[in-house]
Amino acid sequence: MGMISEFKEFIAKGNVMDLAVGVIIGGAFSSIVTSLVSDVITPALLNPALKAAQVEDLAGLKTDGGILYGKFLAAIISFLVVAFVIFLIVKSLNSMKKKEEVPAAPAGPTQEELLTQIRDLLKK
């Protein structure tokens, strides 16, 4: 019975729950980023003039020995585009956070000003 209670305690810890929520949200966010890249950015970058260079066409490239290097190249290009899009999203979120920061409270009197006030009070 001790192992089951330890398992319950492990699952109920905040960091395990946070990780589970992060994985679930990450999966949902993945579909958004994939759609953004495949439906918006890739068509914008690969206009009809560059149609011959589409990433999907790379997948058919292979050597005489059957090595599908085209799929590997397509995966690298896809990764770089997705990574760049995520970078732009994070960068924009970080810039919005900086704008939302509350200005710091005005600084209080300096040590010299406090000592001067104490001296003046002691003189009275």
PDB file of C-alpha atoms in Angstrom:
ATOM      1  CA  MET A   1       0.000   0.000   0.000  1.00  0.00           C
ATOM      2  CA  GLY A   2       2.981   2.333   0.543  1.00  0.00           C
ATOM      3  CA  MET A   3       3.921   2.374  -3.120  1.00  0.00           C
ATOM      4  CA  ILE A   4       0.411   3.401  -4.199  1.00  0.00           C
ATOM      5  CA  SER A   5       0.347   6.294  -1.743  1.00  0.00           C
ATOM      6  CA  GLU A   6       3.805   7.396  -2.924  1.00  0.00           C
ATOM      7  CA  PHE A   7       2.555   7.273  -6.520  1.00  0.00           C
ATOM      8  CA  LYS A   8      -0.506   9.374  -5.619  1.00  0.00           C
ATOM      9  CA  GLU A   9       1.754  11.907  -3.893  1.00  0.00           C
ATOM     10  CA  PHE A  10       4.070  12.005  -6.917  1.00  0.00           C
ATOM     11  CA  ILE A  11       1.184  12.574  -9.350  1.00  0.00           C
ATOM     12  CA  ALA A  12      -0.390  15.239  -7.134  1.00  0.00           C
ATOM     13  CA  LYS A  13       2.794  17.334  -7.031  1.00  0.00           C
ATOM     14  CA  GLY A  14       2.446  20.668  -8.765  1.00  0.00           C
ATOM     15  CA  ASN A  15       5.360  20.237 -11.137  1.00  0.00           C
ATOM     16  CA  VAL A  16       3.974  16.985 -12.574  1.00  0.00           C
ATOM     17  CA  MET A  17       0.601  18.610 -13.179  1.00  0.00           C
ATOM     18  CA  ASP A  18       2.287  21.659 -14.708  1.00  0.00           C
ATOM     19  CA  LEU A  19       4.240  19.385 -17.027  1.00  0.00           C
ATOM     20  CA  ALA A  20       1.071  17.559 -18.075  1.00  0.00           C
ATOM     21  CA  VAL A  21      -0.715  20.829 -18.805  1.00  0.00           C
ATOM     22  CA  GLY A  22       2.334  22.068 -20.717  1.00  0.00           C
ATOM     23  CA  VAL A  23       2.417  18.955 -22.897  1.00  0.00           C
ATOM     24  CA  ILE A  24      -1.296  19.199 -23.677  1.00  0.00           C
ATOM     25  CA  ILE A  25      -1.117  22.904 -24.504  1.00  0.00           C
ATOM     26  CA  GLY A  26       2.066  22.281 -26.497  1.00  0.00           C
ATOM     27  CA  GLY A  27       0.229  19.717 -28.615  1.00  0.00           C
ATOM     28  CA  ALA A  28      -2.586  22.153 -29.289  1.00  0.00           C
ATOM     29  CA  PHE A  29      -0.131  24.962 -30.033  1.00  0.00           C
ATOM     30  CA  SER A  30       1.723  22.655 -32.408  1.00  0.00           C
ATOM     31  CA  SER A  31      -1.324  22.401 -34.660  1.00  0.00           C
ATOM     32  CA  ILE A  32      -1.642  26.195 -34.719  1.00  0.00           C
ATOM     33  CA  VAL A  33       2.005  26.674 -35.661  1.00  0.00           C
ATOM     34  CA  THR A  34       1.826  23.894 -38.264  1.00  0.00           C
ATOM     35  CA  SER A  35      -1.214  25.518 -39.869  1.00  0.00           C
ATOM     36  CA  LEU A  36       0.416  28.942 -39.786  1.00  0.00           C
ATOM     37  CA  VAL A  37       3.531  27.616 -41.484  1.00  0.00           C
ATOM     38  CA  SER A  38       1.862  25.362 -44.057  1.00  0.00           C
ATOM     39  CA  ASP A  39      -1.199  27.510 -44.842  1.00  0.00           C
ATOM     40  CA  VAL A  40       0.120  31.064 -44.513  1.00  0.00           C
ATOM     41  CA  ILE A  41       3.906  31.393 -44.523  1.00  0.00           C
ATOM     42  CA  THR A  42       4.917  28.671 -46.986  1.00  0.00           C
ATOM     43  CA  PRO A  43       2.469  29.818 -49.711  1.00  0.00           C
ATOM     44  CA  ALA A  44       3.604  33.407 -49.192  1.00  0.00           C
ATOM     45  CA  LEU A  45       7.266  32.464 -49.515  1.00  0.00           C
ATOM     46  CA  LEU A  46       6.856  29.987 -52.328  1.00  0.00           C
ATOM     47  CA  ASN A  47       4.879  31.986 -54.835  1.00  0.00           C
ATOM     48  CA  PRO A  48       4.142  30.558 -58.299  1.00  0.00           C
ATOM     49  CA  ALA A  49       7.502  31.800 -59.616  1.00  0.00           C
ATOM     50  CA  LEU A  50       9.258  29.529 -57.116  1.00  0.00           C
ATOM     51  CA  LYS A  51       6.833  26.617 -57.458  1.00  0.00           C
ATOM     52  CA  ALA A  52       9.619  24.313 -58.647  1.00  0.00           C
ATOM     53  CA  ALA A  53      11.370  24.729 -55.302  1.00  0.00           C
ATOM     54  CA  GLN A  54       8.488  23.608 -53.080  1.00  0.00           C
ATOM     55  CA  VAL A  55       9.459  21.544 -50.084  1.00  0.00           C
ATOM     56  CA  GLU A  56       7.009  18.743 -50.912  1.00  0.00           C
ATOM     57  CA  ASP A  57       8.848  18.171 -54.194  1.00  0.00           C
ATOM     58  CA  LEU A  58      12.051  17.469 -52.286  1.00  0.00           C
ATOM     59  CA  ALA A  59      10.540  14.393 -50.646  1.00  0.00           C
ATOM     60  CA  GLY A  60      10.782  12.448 -53.911  1.00  0.00           C
ATOM     61  CA  LEU A  61      14.549  12.894 -54.230  1.00  0.00           C
ATOM     62  CA  LYS A  62      16.532   9.739 -53.567  1.00  0.00           C
ATOM     63  CA  THR A  63      19.792   8.083 -54.462  1.00  0.00           C
ATOM     64  CA  ASP A  64      20.177   4.966 -56.579  1.00  0.00           C
ATOM     65  CA  GLY A  65      20.546   2.997 -53.349  1.00  0.00           C
ATOM     66  CA  GLY A  66      17.121   4.131 -52.128  1.00  0.00           C
ATOM     67  CA  ILE A  67      18.259   6.697 -49.565  1.00  0.00           C
ATOM     68  CA  LEU A  68      15.535   9.344 -49.358  1.00  0.00           C
ATOM     69  CA  TYR A  69      17.700  12.394 -48.780  1.00  0.00           C
ATOM     70  CA  GLY A  70      14.908  14.603 -50.104  1.00  0.00           C
ATOM     71  CA  LYS A  71      12.695  13.773 -47.119  1.00  0.00           C
ATOM     72  CA  PHE A  72      15.563  14.658 -44.816  1.00  0.00           C
ATOM     73  CA  LEU A  73      16.120  17.999 -46.557  1.00  0.00           C
ATOM     74  CA  ALA A  74      12.371  18.711 -46.435  1.00  0.00           C
ATOM     75  CA  ALA A  75      12.330  17.946 -42.695  1.00  0.00           C
ATOM     76  CA  ILE A  76      15.256  20.311 -42.086  1.00  0.00           C
ATOM     77  CA  ILE A  77      13.623  23.124 -44.052  1.00  0.00           C
ATOM     78  CA  SER A  78      10.306  22.551 -42.302  1.00  0.00           C
ATOM     79  CA  PHE A  79      12.022  22.586 -38.902  1.00  0.00           C
ATOM     80  CA  LEU A  80      13.824  25.832 -39.670  1.00  0.00           C
ATOM     81  CA  VAL A  81      10.632  27.550 -40.807  1.00  0.00           C
ATOM     82  CA  VAL A  82       8.689  26.351 -37.738  1.00  0.00           C
ATOM     83  CA  ALA A  83      11.535  27.342 -35.399  1.00  0.00           C
ATOM     84  CA  PHE A  84      11.686  30.801 -36.966  1.00  0.00           C
ATOM     85  CA  VAL A  85       7.919  31.275 -36.615  1.00  0.00           C
ATOM     86  CA  ILE A  86       8.040  30.225 -32.958  1.00  0.00           C
ATOM     87  CA  PHE A  87      10.968  32.624 -32.446  1.00  0.00           C
ATOM     88  CA  LEU A  88       8.893  35.478 -33.892  1.00  0.00           C
ATOM     89  CA  ILE A  89       5.909  34.576 -31.701  1.00  0.00           C
ATOM     90  CA  VAL A  90       8.013  34.435 -28.526  1.00  0.00           C
ATOM     91  CA  LYS A  91       9.790  37.666 -29.451  1.00  0.00           C
ATOM     92  CA  SER A  92       6.475  39.473 -29.931  1.00  0.00           C
ATOM     93  CA  LEU A  93       5.126  38.099 -26.640  1.00  0.00           C
ATOM     94  CA  ASN A  94       8.259  39.253 -24.832  1.00  0.00           C
ATOM     95  CA  SER A  95       7.963  42.746 -26.311  1.00  0.00           C
ATOM     96  CA  MET A  96       4.329  42.932 -25.152  1.00  0.00           C
ATOM     97  CA  LYS A  97       5.377  41.914 -21.642  1.00  0.00           C
ATOM     98  CA  LYS A  98       7.961  44.695 -21.525  1.00  0.00           C
ATOM     99  CA  LYS A  99       5.290  47.266 -22.407  1.00  0.00           C
ATOM    100  CA  GLU A 100       2.987  45.993 -19.656  1.00  0.00           C
ATOM    101  CA  GLU A 101       5.568  46.359 -16.900  1.00  0.00           C
ATOM    102  CA  VAL A 102       4.535  48.756 -14.175  1.00  0.00           C
ATOM    103  CA  PRO A 103       7.007  51.581 -13.596  1.00  0.00           C
ATOM    104  CA  ALA A 104       9.018  51.278 -10.424  1.00  0.00           C
ATOM    105  CA  ALA A 105       7.880  53.174  -7.353  1.00  0.00           C
ATOM    106  CA  PRO A 106       9.693  56.461  -6.798  1.00  0.00           C
ATOM    107  CA  ALA A 107      12.842  56.030  -4.798  1.00  0.00           C
ATOM    108  CA  GLY A 108      12.774  57.138  -1.185  1.00  0.00           C
ATOM    109  CA  PRO A 109      15.207  59.549   0.395  1.00  0.00           C
ATOM    110  CA  THR A 110      18.899  58.731   0.200  1.00  0.00           C
ATOM    111  CA  GLN A 111      20.927  57.761   3.212  1.00  0.00           C
ATOM    112  CA  GLU A 112      22.460  61.224   3.400  1.00  0.00           C
ATOM    113  CA  GLU A 113      19.017  62.865   3.374  1.00  0.00           C
ATOM    114  CA  LEU A 114      17.848  60.588   6.189  1.00  0.00           C
ATOM    115  CA  LEU A 115      20.944  61.352   8.249  1.00  0.00           C
ATOM    116  CA  THR A 116      20.430  65.080   7.654  1.00  0.00           C
ATOM    117  CA  GLN A 117      16.818  64.825   8.827  1.00  0.00           C
ATOM    118  CA  ILE A 118      17.873  62.891  11.937  1.00  0.00           C
ATOM    119  CA  ARG A 119      20.560  65.481  12.689  1.00  0.00           C
ATOM    120  CA  ASP A 120      18.078  68.316  12.285  1.00  0.00           C
ATOM    121  CA  LEU A 121      15.566  66.571  14.572  1.00  0.00           C
ATOM    122  CA  LEU A 122      18.230  66.025  17.217  1.00  0.00           C
ATOM    123  CA  LYS A 123      19.198  69.713  17.109  1.00  0.00           C
ATOM    124  CA  LYS A 124      15.621  70.720  18.074  1.00  0.00           C
TER     125      LYS A 124
END
